[in-house]
mmCIF file of C-alpha atoms in Angstrom:
data_model
loop_
_atom_site.group_PDB
_atom_site.id
_atom_site.type_symbol
_atom_site.label_atom_id
_atom_site.label_comp_id
_atom_site.label_asym_id
_atom_site.label_seq_id
_atom_site.Cartn_x
_atom_site.Cartn_y
_atom_site.Cartn_z
ATOM 1 C CA UNK A 1 82.456 94.068 104.575
ATOM 2 C CA UNK A 2 84.766 96.180 106.894
ATOM 3 C CA UNK A 3 87.344 98.549 105.755
ATOM 4 C CA UNK A 4 91.023 98.014 106.637
ATOM 5 C CA UNK A 5 92.702 100.368 109.120
ATOM 6 C CA UNK A 6 95.672 101.895 107.388
ATOM 7 C CA UNK A 7 98.540 103.620 109.397
ATOM 8 C CA UNK A 8 96.933 107.031 108.556
ATOM 9 C CA UNK A 9 93.743 105.942 110.056
ATOM 10 C CA UNK A 10 95.373 104.495 113.198
ATOM 11 C CA UNK A 11 97.727 107.318 113.825
ATOM 12 C CA UNK A 12 97.234 111.168 113.671
ATOM 13 C CA UNK A 13 99.731 113.178 111.907
ATOM 14 C CA UNK A 14 100.921 114.475 115.220
ATOM 15 C CA UNK A 15 101.470 110.992 116.459
ATOM 16 C CA UNK A 16 103.315 110.001 113.343
ATOM 17 C CA UNK A 17 105.532 112.968 114.025
ATOM 18 C CA UNK A 18 105.973 111.894 117.592
ATOM 19 C CA UNK A 19 107.237 108.528 116.393
ATOM 20 C CA UNK A 20 109.649 110.034 113.809
ATOM 21 C CA UNK A 21 110.917 112.560 116.456
ATOM 22 C CA UNK A 22 111.774 109.681 118.846
ATOM 23 C CA UNK A 23 113.966 108.303 116.076
ATOM 24 C CA UNK A 24 115.562 111.614 115.372
ATOM 25 C CA UNK A 25 116.265 112.266 119.028
ATOM 26 C CA UNK A 26 117.408 108.793 119.897
ATOM 27 C CA UNK A 27 119.731 108.854 117.044
ATOM 28 C CA UNK A 28 121.075 112.237 117.574
ATOM 29 C CA UNK A 29 122.187 111.471 121.204
ATOM 30 C CA UNK A 30 124.319 108.525 120.405
ATOM 31 C CA UNK A 31 128.091 108.890 120.128
ATOM 32 C CA UNK A 32 128.140 106.895 116.961
ATOM 33 C CA UNK A 33 125.190 106.059 114.518
ATOM 34 C CA UNK A 34 124.215 102.325 114.802
ATOM 35 C CA UNK A 35 124.409 100.445 111.521
ATOM 36 C CA UNK A 36 120.680 99.693 111.808
ATOM 37 C CA UNK A 37 118.072 100.697 114.319
ATOM 38 C CA UNK A 38 114.380 101.160 114.851
ATOM 39 C CA UNK A 39 112.730 103.860 116.802
ATOM 40 C CA UNK A 40 109.367 102.588 115.923
ATOM 41 C CA UNK A 41 110.220 99.215 117.537
ATOM 42 C CA UNK A 42 110.759 101.021 120.784
ATOM 43 C CA UNK A 43 107.821 103.386 120.515
ATOM 44 C CA UNK A 44 105.000 101.017 121.342
ATOM 45 C CA UNK A 45 106.825 99.587 124.141
ATOM 46 C CA UNK A 46 107.217 103.007 125.837
ATOM 47 C CA UNK A 47 103.489 103.577 125.284
ATOM 48 C CA UNK A 48 102.654 100.222 127.079
ATOM 49 C CA UNK A 49 105.104 100.835 130.025
ATOM 50 C CA UNK A 50 103.613 104.361 130.428
ATOM 51 C CA UNK A 51 100.002 102.885 130.898
ATOM 52 C CA UNK A 52 101.419 100.897 133.725
ATOM 53 C CA UNK A 53 103.372 103.568 135.418
ATOM 54 C CA UNK A 54 102.473 106.542 137.712
ATOM 55 C CA UNK A 55 104.252 109.904 138.618
ATOM 56 C CA UNK A 56 107.748 110.717 137.435
ATOM 57 C CA UNK A 57 108.111 107.321 135.765
ATOM 58 C CA UNK A 58 104.932 107.645 133.676
ATOM 59 C CA UNK A 59 105.762 111.377 132.847
ATOM 60 C CA UNK A 60 109.175 110.488 131.680
ATOM 61 C CA UNK A 61 107.994 107.710 129.340
ATOM 62 C CA UNK A 62 105.289 109.871 127.847
ATOM 63 C CA UNK A 63 107.467 112.796 127.160
ATOM 64 C CA UNK A 64 109.896 110.472 125.447
ATOM 65 C CA UNK A 65 107.121 108.872 123.311
ATOM 66 C CA UNK A 66 105.699 112.347 122.526
ATOM 67 C CA UNK A 67 102.200 111.299 123.542
ATOM 68 C CA UNK A 68 99.616 111.712 126.339
ATOM 69 C CA UNK A 69 98.119 109.153 128.626
ATOM 70 C CA UNK A 70 94.971 108.501 126.469
ATOM 71 C CA UNK A 71 97.190 107.984 123.448
ATOM 72 C CA UNK A 72 99.434 105.685 125.273
ATOM 73 C CA UNK A 73 96.412 103.381 126.195
ATOM 74 C CA UNK A 74 95.272 102.889 122.534
ATOM 75 C CA UNK A 75 98.468 103.154 120.427
ATOM 76 C CA UNK A 76 99.978 99.589 120.643
ATOM 77 C CA UNK A 77 96.719 97.890 119.550
ATOM 78 C CA UNK A 78 96.000 100.500 116.982
ATOM 79 C CA UNK A 79 99.456 100.304 115.362
ATOM 80 C CA UNK A 80 99.215 96.504 115.265
ATOM 81 C CA UNK A 81 95.894 96.694 113.414
ATOM 82 C CA UNK A 82 97.353 99.180 111.101
ATOM 83 C CA UNK A 83 100.405 97.042 110.255
ATOM 84 C CA UNK A 84 98.212 94.221 109.264
ATOM 85 C CA UNK A 85 96.718 96.285 106.264
ATOM 86 C CA UNK A 86 100.323 97.003 104.968
ATOM 87 C CA UNK A 87 101.780 93.589 103.695
ATOM 88 C CA UNK A 88 105.233 95.050 103.418
ATOM 89 C CA UNK A 89 105.252 95.637 107.252
ATOM 90 C CA UNK A 90 105.024 92.962 109.913
ATOM 91 C CA UNK A 91 104.640 94.217 113.581
ATOM 92 C CA UNK A 92 104.165 91.979 116.694
ATOM 93 C CA UNK A 93 103.996 92.923 120.460
ATOM 94 C CA UNK A 94 104.165 90.586 123.395
ATOM 95 C CA UNK A 95 104.513 90.370 127.130
ATOM 96 C CA UNK A 96 105.628 87.440 129.152
ATOM 97 C CA UNK A 97 105.400 87.492 132.923
ATOM 98 C CA UNK A 98 106.829 85.024 135.433
ATOM 99 C CA UNK A 99 105.408 83.648 138.680
ATOM 100 C CA UNK A 100 106.909 86.297 140.926
ATOM 101 C CA UNK A 101 104.789 89.161 139.439
ATOM 102 C CA UNK A 102 101.065 89.468 139.228
ATOM 103 C CA UNK A 103 99.879 91.596 136.255
ATOM 104 C CA UNK A 104 97.315 94.215 136.918
ATOM 105 C CA UNK A 105 94.355 92.928 134.909
ATOM 106 C CA UNK A 106 93.233 96.221 133.654
ATOM 107 C CA UNK A 107 96.727 96.872 132.193
ATOM 108 C CA UNK A 108 96.912 93.595 130.735
ATOM 109 C CA UNK A 109 93.376 94.048 129.216
ATOM 110 C CA UNK A 110 94.567 96.888 127.359
ATOM 111 C CA UNK A 111 97.435 95.100 125.675
ATOM 112 C CA UNK A 112 96.833 93.517 122.194
ATOM 113 C CA UNK A 113 94.739 90.378 122.171
ATOM 114 C CA UNK A 114 96.850 87.135 122.658
ATOM 115 C CA UNK A 115 99.973 89.329 123.591
ATOM 116 C CA UNK A 116 100.378 87.878 127.063
ATOM 117 C CA UNK A 117 102.409 84.753 127.827
ATOM 118 C CA UNK A 118 104.210 83.214 130.669
ATOM 119 C CA UNK A 119 107.826 82.768 131.729
ATOM 120 C CA UNK A 120 108.528 79.249 133.288
ATOM 121 C CA UNK A 121 111.646 80.324 135.286
ATOM 122 C CA UNK A 122 113.734 77.780 133.390
ATOM 123 C CA UNK A 123 116.186 80.213 131.583
ATOM 124 C CA UNK A 124 116.870 77.761 128.667
ATOM 125 C CA UNK A 125 113.254 76.983 128.083
ATOM 126 C CA UNK A 126 112.283 80.643 128.294
ATOM 127 C CA UNK A 127 115.061 81.625 125.858
ATOM 128 C CA UNK A 128 114.086 78.960 123.460
ATOM 129 C CA UNK A 129 110.427 80.156 123.586
ATOM 130 C CA UNK A 130 111.336 83.706 123.090
ATOM 131 C CA UNK A 131 113.757 83.282 120.402
ATOM 132 C CA UNK A 132 111.193 81.202 118.302
ATOM 133 C CA UNK A 133 108.798 84.284 118.724
ATOM 134 C CA UNK A 134 111.529 86.573 117.556
ATOM 135 C CA UNK A 135 112.391 84.377 114.483
ATOM 136 C CA UNK A 136 108.663 83.869 113.655
ATOM 137 C CA UNK A 137 107.630 87.343 113.814
ATOM 138 C CA UNK A 138 110.463 88.550 111.667
ATOM 139 C CA UNK A 139 110.340 85.820 109.025
ATOM 140 C CA UNK A 140 113.643 84.395 110.162
ATOM 141 C CA UNK A 141 115.615 87.736 109.788
ATOM 142 C CA UNK A 142 116.206 87.808 113.590
ATOM 143 C CA UNK A 143 116.651 84.434 115.392
ATOM 144 C CA UNK A 144 117.045 85.459 118.964
ATOM 145 C CA UNK A 145 115.576 87.586 121.726
ATOM 146 C CA UNK A 146 118.312 90.299 122.556
ATOM 147 C CA UNK A 147 118.297 89.571 126.372
ATOM 148 C CA UNK A 148 120.604 87.914 128.843
ATOM 149 C CA UNK A 149 118.651 85.072 130.308
ATOM 150 C CA UNK A 150 121.442 84.465 132.806
ATOM 151 C CA UNK A 151 120.219 87.575 134.632
ATOM 152 C CA UNK A 152 116.853 87.485 136.746
ATOM 153 C CA UNK A 153 113.898 88.348 134.534
ATOM 154 C CA UNK A 154 110.378 88.401 135.802
ATOM 155 C CA UNK A 155 108.636 90.358 132.990
ATOM 156 C CA UNK A 156 109.472 90.903 129.274
ATOM 157 C CA UNK A 157 107.899 93.471 126.907
ATOM 158 C CA UNK A 158 109.051 92.957 123.200
ATOM 159 C CA UNK A 159 108.265 94.234 119.683
ATOM 160 C CA UNK A 160 109.147 92.555 116.361
ATOM 161 C CA UNK A 161 109.184 94.824 113.395
ATOM 162 C CA UNK A 162 110.116 93.771 109.814
ATOM 163 C CA UNK A 163 109.825 95.394 106.469
ATOM 164 C CA UNK A 164 110.313 93.909 103.017
ATOM 165 C CA UNK A 165 110.040 95.751 99.569
ATOM 166 C CA UNK A 166 110.955 95.012 95.956
ATOM 167 C CA UNK A 167 112.412 97.949 93.881
ATOM 168 C CA UNK A 168 110.162 99.269 91.147
ATOM 169 C CA UNK A 169 113.396 99.715 88.974
ATOM 170 C CA UNK A 170 115.871 96.949 89.853
ATOM 171 C CA UNK A 171 119.597 97.802 90.156
ATOM 172 C CA UNK A 172 122.362 96.231 88.156
ATOM 173 C CA UNK A 173 124.755 94.239 90.362
ATOM 174 C CA UNK A 174 128.456 94.082 89.868
ATOM 175 C CA UNK A 175 131.658 93.996 91.813
ATOM 176 C CA UNK A 176 133.874 97.182 92.106
ATOM 177 C CA UNK A 177 137.197 98.209 93.691
ATOM 178 C CA UNK A 178 137.252 101.743 95.176
ATOM 179 C CA UNK A 179 140.511 103.394 93.999
ATOM 180 C CA UNK A 180 140.249 106.180 96.425
ATOM 181 C CA UNK A 181 138.291 107.413 99.439
ATOM 182 C CA UNK A 182 137.421 105.790 102.691
ATOM 183 C CA UNK A 183 136.570 102.476 100.910
ATOM 184 C CA UNK A 184 139.702 102.029 99.152
ATOM 185 C CA UNK A 185 141.561 98.899 100.098
ATOM 186 C CA UNK A 186 138.362 96.960 100.930
ATOM 187 C CA UNK A 187 138.622 94.863 97.948
ATOM 188 C CA UNK A 188 135.812 93.724 95.725
ATOM 189 C CA UNK A 189 132.590 95.542 97.006
ATOM 190 C CA UNK A 190 129.026 95.019 95.769
ATOM 191 C CA UNK A 191 128.232 97.951 93.470
ATOM 192 C CA UNK A 192 124.686 98.713 92.416
ATOM 193 C CA UNK A 193 123.729 100.953 89.361
ATOM 194 C CA UNK A 194 120.408 102.132 87.889
ATOM 195 C CA UNK A 195 118.817 104.954 86.043
ATOM 196 C CA UNK A 196 115.601 106.028 87.878
ATOM 197 C CA UNK A 197 113.193 107.871 85.535
ATOM 198 C CA UNK A 198 111.357 110.083 88.146
ATOM 199 C CA UNK A 199 111.919 113.039 90.314
ATOM 200 C CA UNK A 200 113.491 111.223 93.117
ATOM 201 C CA UNK A 201 116.803 113.175 93.945
ATOM 202 C CA UNK A 202 116.733 116.273 96.246
ATOM 203 C CA UNK A 203 119.629 118.432 97.224
ATOM 204 C CA UNK A 204 120.541 121.039 99.757
ATOM 205 C CA UNK A 205 123.697 122.778 100.841
ATOM 206 C CA UNK A 206 124.809 120.026 103.278
ATOM 207 C CA UNK A 207 123.250 116.881 101.837
ATOM 208 C CA UNK A 208 121.679 115.175 98.842
ATOM 209 C CA UNK A 209 118.949 112.695 99.310
ATOM 210 C CA UNK A 210 117.770 109.870 96.836
ATOM 211 C CA UNK A 211 114.408 108.247 97.220
ATOM 212 C CA UNK A 212 114.284 104.640 96.022
ATOM 213 C CA UNK A 213 110.691 103.534 95.498
ATOM 214 C CA UNK A 214 109.529 99.990 96.440
ATOM 215 C CA UNK A 215 106.530 97.964 96.441
ATOM 216 C CA UNK A 216 103.889 97.744 99.407
ATOM 217 C CA UNK A 217 104.058 101.606 99.796
ATOM 218 C CA UNK A 218 107.711 101.576 101.030
ATOM 219 C CA UNK A 219 110.357 104.002 100.119
ATOM 220 C CA UNK A 220 114.067 103.845 101.122
ATOM 221 C CA UNK A 221 116.017 107.028 101.288
ATOM 222 C CA UNK A 222 119.776 107.428 101.050
ATOM 223 C CA UNK A 223 121.374 110.609 102.345
ATOM 224 C CA UNK A 224 124.825 111.614 101.432
ATOM 225 C CA UNK A 225 126.419 114.525 103.475
ATOM 226 C CA UNK A 226 129.002 116.901 102.473
ATOM 227 C CA UNK A 227 132.690 115.985 103.285
ATOM 228 C CA UNK A 228 133.382 116.317 106.997
ATOM 229 C CA UNK A 229 129.591 116.558 108.075
ATOM 230 C CA UNK A 230 129.154 114.444 111.183
ATOM 231 C CA UNK A 231 126.871 111.361 110.789
ATOM 232 C CA UNK A 232 124.335 112.512 113.190
ATOM 233 C CA UNK A 233 123.975 115.671 111.132
ATOM 234 C CA UNK A 234 123.484 113.627 107.905
ATOM 235 C CA UNK A 235 120.926 111.500 109.629
ATOM 236 C CA UNK A 236 119.231 114.634 110.749
ATOM 237 C CA UNK A 237 119.066 115.951 107.179
ATOM 238 C CA UNK A 238 117.890 112.609 106.123
ATOM 239 C CA UNK A 239 114.906 112.680 108.518
ATOM 240 C CA UNK A 240 114.051 116.119 107.543
ATOM 241 C CA UNK A 241 113.901 115.174 103.906
ATOM 242 C CA UNK A 242 111.927 112.058 104.732
ATOM 243 C CA UNK A 243 109.261 114.098 106.817
ATOM 244 C CA UNK A 244 109.219 117.557 105.031
ATOM 245 C CA UNK A 245 108.069 117.465 101.344
ATOM 246 C CA UNK A 246 109.513 120.950 101.146
ATOM 247 C CA UNK A 247 113.126 119.978 102.201
ATOM 248 C CA UNK A 248 115.877 121.089 99.712
ATOM 249 C CA UNK A 249 115.089 121.402 95.953
ATOM 250 C CA UNK A 250 114.784 118.936 93.147
ATOM 251 C CA UNK A 251 117.753 117.939 91.058
ATOM 252 C CA UNK A 252 115.693 118.851 87.941
ATOM 253 C CA UNK A 253 116.286 122.471 88.841
ATOM 254 C CA UNK A 254 119.999 122.076 88.604
ATOM 255 C CA UNK A 255 121.653 123.237 85.331
ATOM 256 C CA UNK A 256 124.261 121.137 83.304
ATOM 257 C CA UNK A 257 127.538 121.496 84.907
ATOM 258 C CA UNK A 258 126.065 122.457 88.227
ATOM 259 C CA UNK A 259 126.960 120.345 91.222
ATOM 260 C CA UNK A 260 125.572 119.480 94.672
ATOM 261 C CA UNK A 261 126.686 117.123 97.281
ATOM 262 C CA UNK A 262 127.780 113.871 95.511
ATOM 263 C CA UNK A 263 125.625 115.099 92.496
ATOM 264 C CA UNK A 264 126.814 116.202 88.923
ATOM 265 C CA UNK A 265 124.496 117.122 86.029
ATOM 266 C CA UNK A 266 125.684 116.280 82.594
ATOM 267 C CA UNK A 267 124.061 115.840 79.076
ATOM 268 C CA UNK A 268 124.456 113.353 76.415
ATOM 269 C CA UNK A 269 122.715 112.276 73.086
ATOM 270 C CA UNK A 270 120.189 109.670 72.672
ATOM 271 C CA UNK A 271 117.965 108.193 70.027
ATOM 272 C CA UNK A 272 114.672 108.724 71.983
ATOM 273 C CA UNK A 273 113.454 112.030 73.421
ATOM 274 C CA UNK A 274 113.723 112.559 77.124
ATOM 275 C CA UNK A 275 110.249 112.361 78.684
ATOM 276 C CA UNK A 276 110.891 113.021 82.327
ATOM 277 C CA UNK A 277 113.590 113.278 85.117
ATOM 278 C CA UNK A 278 116.506 110.889 84.828
ATOM 279 C CA UNK A 279 118.581 110.042 87.861
ATOM 280 C CA UNK A 280 121.705 107.897 87.362
ATOM 281 C CA UNK A 281 122.490 106.217 90.633
ATOM 282 C CA UNK A 282 125.687 104.661 91.699
ATOM 283 C CA UNK A 283 125.578 103.028 95.237
ATOM 284 C CA UNK A 284 126.487 99.833 97.130
ATOM 285 C CA UNK A 285 124.775 96.904 98.443
ATOM 286 C CA UNK A 286 124.849 96.483 102.230
ATOM 287 C CA UNK A 287 124.045 93.821 104.805
ATOM 288 C CA UNK A 288 124.217 95.253 108.290
ATOM 289 C CA UNK A 289 123.614 94.099 111.847
ATOM 290 C CA UNK A 290 123.417 95.709 115.133
ATOM 291 C CA UNK A 291 122.957 94.796 118.760
ATOM 292 C CA UNK A 292 122.117 97.854 120.841
ATOM 293 C CA UNK A 293 121.957 98.390 124.616
ATOM 294 C CA UNK A 294 119.253 100.848 124.992
ATOM 295 C CA UNK A 295 120.324 101.389 128.547
ATOM 296 C CA UNK A 296 123.026 103.604 127.095
ATOM 297 C CA UNK A 297 120.238 105.701 125.680
ATOM 298 C CA UNK A 298 118.081 105.811 128.844
ATOM 299 C CA UNK A 299 117.672 109.633 128.832
ATOM 300 C CA UNK A 300 116.579 109.921 125.227
ATOM 301 C CA UNK A 301 114.160 106.977 125.584
ATOM 302 C CA UNK A 302 112.778 108.213 128.854
ATOM 303 C CA UNK A 303 113.692 105.105 130.882
ATOM 304 C CA UNK A 304 116.115 106.671 133.427
ATOM 305 C CA UNK A 305 113.531 106.545 136.347
ATOM 306 C CA UNK A 306 112.003 103.237 135.023
ATOM 307 C CA UNK A 307 115.325 101.689 135.435
ATOM 308 C CA UNK A 308 115.978 102.916 138.972
ATOM 309 C CA UNK A 309 114.886 100.163 141.508
ATOM 310 C CA UNK A 310 114.255 102.698 144.193
ATOM 311 C CA UNK A 311 112.358 105.334 142.019
ATOM 312 C CA UNK A 312 110.544 103.199 139.394
ATOM 313 C CA UNK A 313 106.741 103.240 139.974
ATOM 314 C CA UNK A 314 104.800 100.709 137.862
ATOM 315 C CA UNK A 315 101.906 100.524 140.165
ATOM 316 C CA UNK A 316 99.349 100.105 137.413
ATOM 317 C CA UNK A 317 101.263 97.306 135.780
ATOM 318 C CA UNK A 318 101.971 94.816 138.510
ATOM 319 C CA UNK A 319 100.931 94.214 142.122
ATOM 320 C CA UNK A 320 104.637 93.886 143.166
ATOM 321 C CA UNK A 321 107.221 96.690 142.487
ATOM 322 C CA UNK A 322 109.113 96.068 139.248
ATOM 323 C CA UNK A 323 111.794 98.116 137.422
ATOM 324 C CA UNK A 324 113.730 97.761 133.958
ATOM 325 C CA UNK A 325 116.838 95.789 134.196
ATOM 326 C CA UNK A 326 117.588 95.272 130.432
ATOM 327 C CA UNK A 327 116.576 97.015 127.369
ATOM 328 C CA UNK A 328 118.047 95.860 124.108
ATOM 329 C CA UNK A 329 117.321 95.928 120.337
ATOM 330 C CA UNK A 330 118.777 93.563 117.705
ATOM 331 C CA UNK A 331 118.285 94.758 114.055
ATOM 332 C CA UNK A 332 119.442 93.739 110.599
ATOM 333 C CA UNK A 333 119.054 95.457 107.221
ATOM 334 C CA UNK A 334 119.843 94.215 103.657
ATOM 335 C CA UNK A 335 120.036 96.583 100.666
ATOM 336 C CA UNK A 336 120.252 94.615 97.242
ATOM 337 C CA UNK A 337 119.784 94.828 93.590
ATOM 338 C CA UNK A 338 116.217 93.634 93.887
ATOM 339 C CA UNK A 339 114.937 95.340 97.158
ATOM 340 C CA UNK A 340 115.397 96.127 100.780
ATOM 341 C CA UNK A 341 114.462 93.946 103.894
ATOM 342 C CA UNK A 342 115.008 94.924 107.483
ATOM 343 C CA UNK A 343 113.846 93.820 110.927
ATOM 344 C CA UNK A 344 114.385 94.748 114.632
ATOM 345 C CA UNK A 345 113.387 92.921 117.807
ATOM 346 C CA UNK A 346 113.253 95.218 120.852
ATOM 347 C CA UNK A 347 113.084 93.866 124.293
ATOM 348 C CA UNK A 348 112.629 95.276 127.779
ATOM 349 C CA UNK A 349 113.220 92.980 130.526
ATOM 350 C CA UNK A 350 111.942 93.938 134.140
ATOM 351 C CA UNK A 351 112.659 92.389 137.493
ATOM 352 C CA UNK A 352 110.815 92.448 140.830
ATOM 353 C CA UNK A 353 112.401 95.150 142.936
ATOM 354 C CA UNK A 354 114.394 94.004 145.946
ATOM 355 C CA UNK A 355 115.045 90.667 144.112
ATOM 356 C CA UNK A 356 113.297 91.591 139.800
ATOM 357 C CA UNK A 357 120.085 104.444 66.317
ATOM 358 C CA UNK A 358 121.859 108.095 65.646
ATOM 359 C CA UNK A 359 121.805 109.957 68.812
ATOM 360 C CA UNK A 360 119.985 113.195 68.044
ATOM 361 C CA UNK A 361 117.873 114.051 71.367
ATOM 362 C CA UNK A 362 119.449 115.968 73.997
ATOM 363 C CA UNK A 363 118.996 114.589 77.486
ATOM 364 C CA UNK A 364 119.945 115.963 80.931
ATOM 365 C CA UNK A 365 120.699 113.568 83.600
ATOM 366 C CA UNK A 366 121.623 114.002 87.238
ATOM 367 C CA UNK A 367 123.993 111.452 88.692
ATOM 368 C CA UNK A 368 124.702 110.709 92.204
ATOM 369 C CA UNK A 369 127.496 108.430 93.594
ATOM 370 C CA UNK A 370 127.437 106.982 97.208
ATOM 371 C CA UNK A 371 131.016 106.237 97.416
ATOM 372 C CA UNK A 372 131.724 106.932 101.110
ATOM 373 C CA UNK A 373 129.674 106.391 104.198
ATOM 374 C CA UNK A 374 126.082 107.545 104.081
ATOM 375 C CA UNK A 375 122.759 107.368 105.879
ATOM 376 C CA UNK A 376 119.609 105.473 105.004
ATOM 377 C CA UNK A 377 116.164 104.870 106.188
ATOM 378 C CA UNK A 378 112.947 103.130 105.168
ATOM 379 C CA UNK A 379 109.753 104.987 105.300
ATOM 380 C CA UNK A 380 105.960 103.973 104.882
ATOM 381 C CA UNK A 381 105.247 106.238 101.738
ATOM 382 C CA UNK A 382 101.709 107.235 102.452
ATOM 383 C CA UNK A 383 101.961 107.971 106.157
ATOM 384 C CA UNK A 384 105.546 109.192 106.159
ATOM 385 C CA UNK A 385 106.160 106.960 109.265
ATOM 386 C CA UNK A 386 109.894 106.043 109.391
ATOM 387 C CA UNK A 387 110.446 102.340 109.985
ATOM 388 C CA UNK A 388 114.249 101.603 110.098
ATOM 389 C CA UNK A 389 117.210 103.977 109.829
ATOM 390 C CA UNK A 390 121.044 103.537 109.985
ATOM 391 C CA UNK A 391 124.534 104.402 108.725
ATOM 392 C CA UNK A 392 126.496 102.539 105.970
ATOM 393 C CA UNK A 393 130.004 102.757 107.181
ATOM 394 C CA UNK A 394 131.233 100.096 104.677
ATOM 395 C CA UNK A 395 129.646 98.312 101.811
ATOM 396 C CA UNK A 396 129.121 94.644 101.430
ATOM 397 C CA UNK A 397 132.210 92.793 99.913
ATOM 398 C CA UNK A 398 131.903 90.007 97.442
#
């Protein structure tokens, strides 16, 4: 009986760091943080493109992905195999080619098995087929491929990523009106509260980060920055906290009366003795969607040359000259009282060039209130691989 390949088996620590750093760099360069996005959804596509590219095109793709040519050739298949061992994560990769391009057989052979399909040239039929693939591979969370089929498309590379987890400690769900702050005036919002009995809250000078554990080896981290800190800086701190166990300090080290960003430490009396850390959480539910044009992030994603009809070199991918004409991602995320689910479909379209009882026990409890915009991410707990990240500008209303 064979052993399953885990994410840690499939990817080295350096490769996991490279994937996480792609997420960090991409989000840091955006003028505004997206509500939900997945660098991991882009990463294997950059690797697949790099194996079919030469010269400056390949070098730019590899640099953005943070890998070398040998790693690029094995990563897509290895990542797919690893995801199969983690029920909370689903990942699919696919390539569709039209009749105007002839795929290099060696490049196609390096792609994951059964990943290659055909485009008919009928825009409506192709859209329906690719929409069905997106829906099927995200469990219905995303129902369409984020491409404009009204434009010429000769080749499509796509990834579909989804993550689902149920909280170890469910939240209480109630409606709340915010009386002050940026969310005042929104009306009834979905407020979530819970007391988490573990060392899950870390604080630093500029931000506080809460880890919410779920099943399937998934954590969701919420990061609250100090007043006035730019969203990109909050996200950067959150990624630091997600990837560095030494980030900040535990809230258990805070004394009664001491404060950190969004955090207060108080004491109260209870019947039973305190047996471990207590973290009182007040946050909000959110249901977010985003449609991202990755062409706006071409430099961060290493696709500047690849998108230039005159300079793109994909000699090892197809017999005909091709270049990127569309690169888009559609993503969704839901944080509820019972768990978290998110998905991202990333698509890169290419076109043929030149036409392509009495209280008596003292308890100490740290409390955190997410009562203004904050960052979040979902992480594979064992490997530290960041799956989904985003910015909560407003909570879900009820």
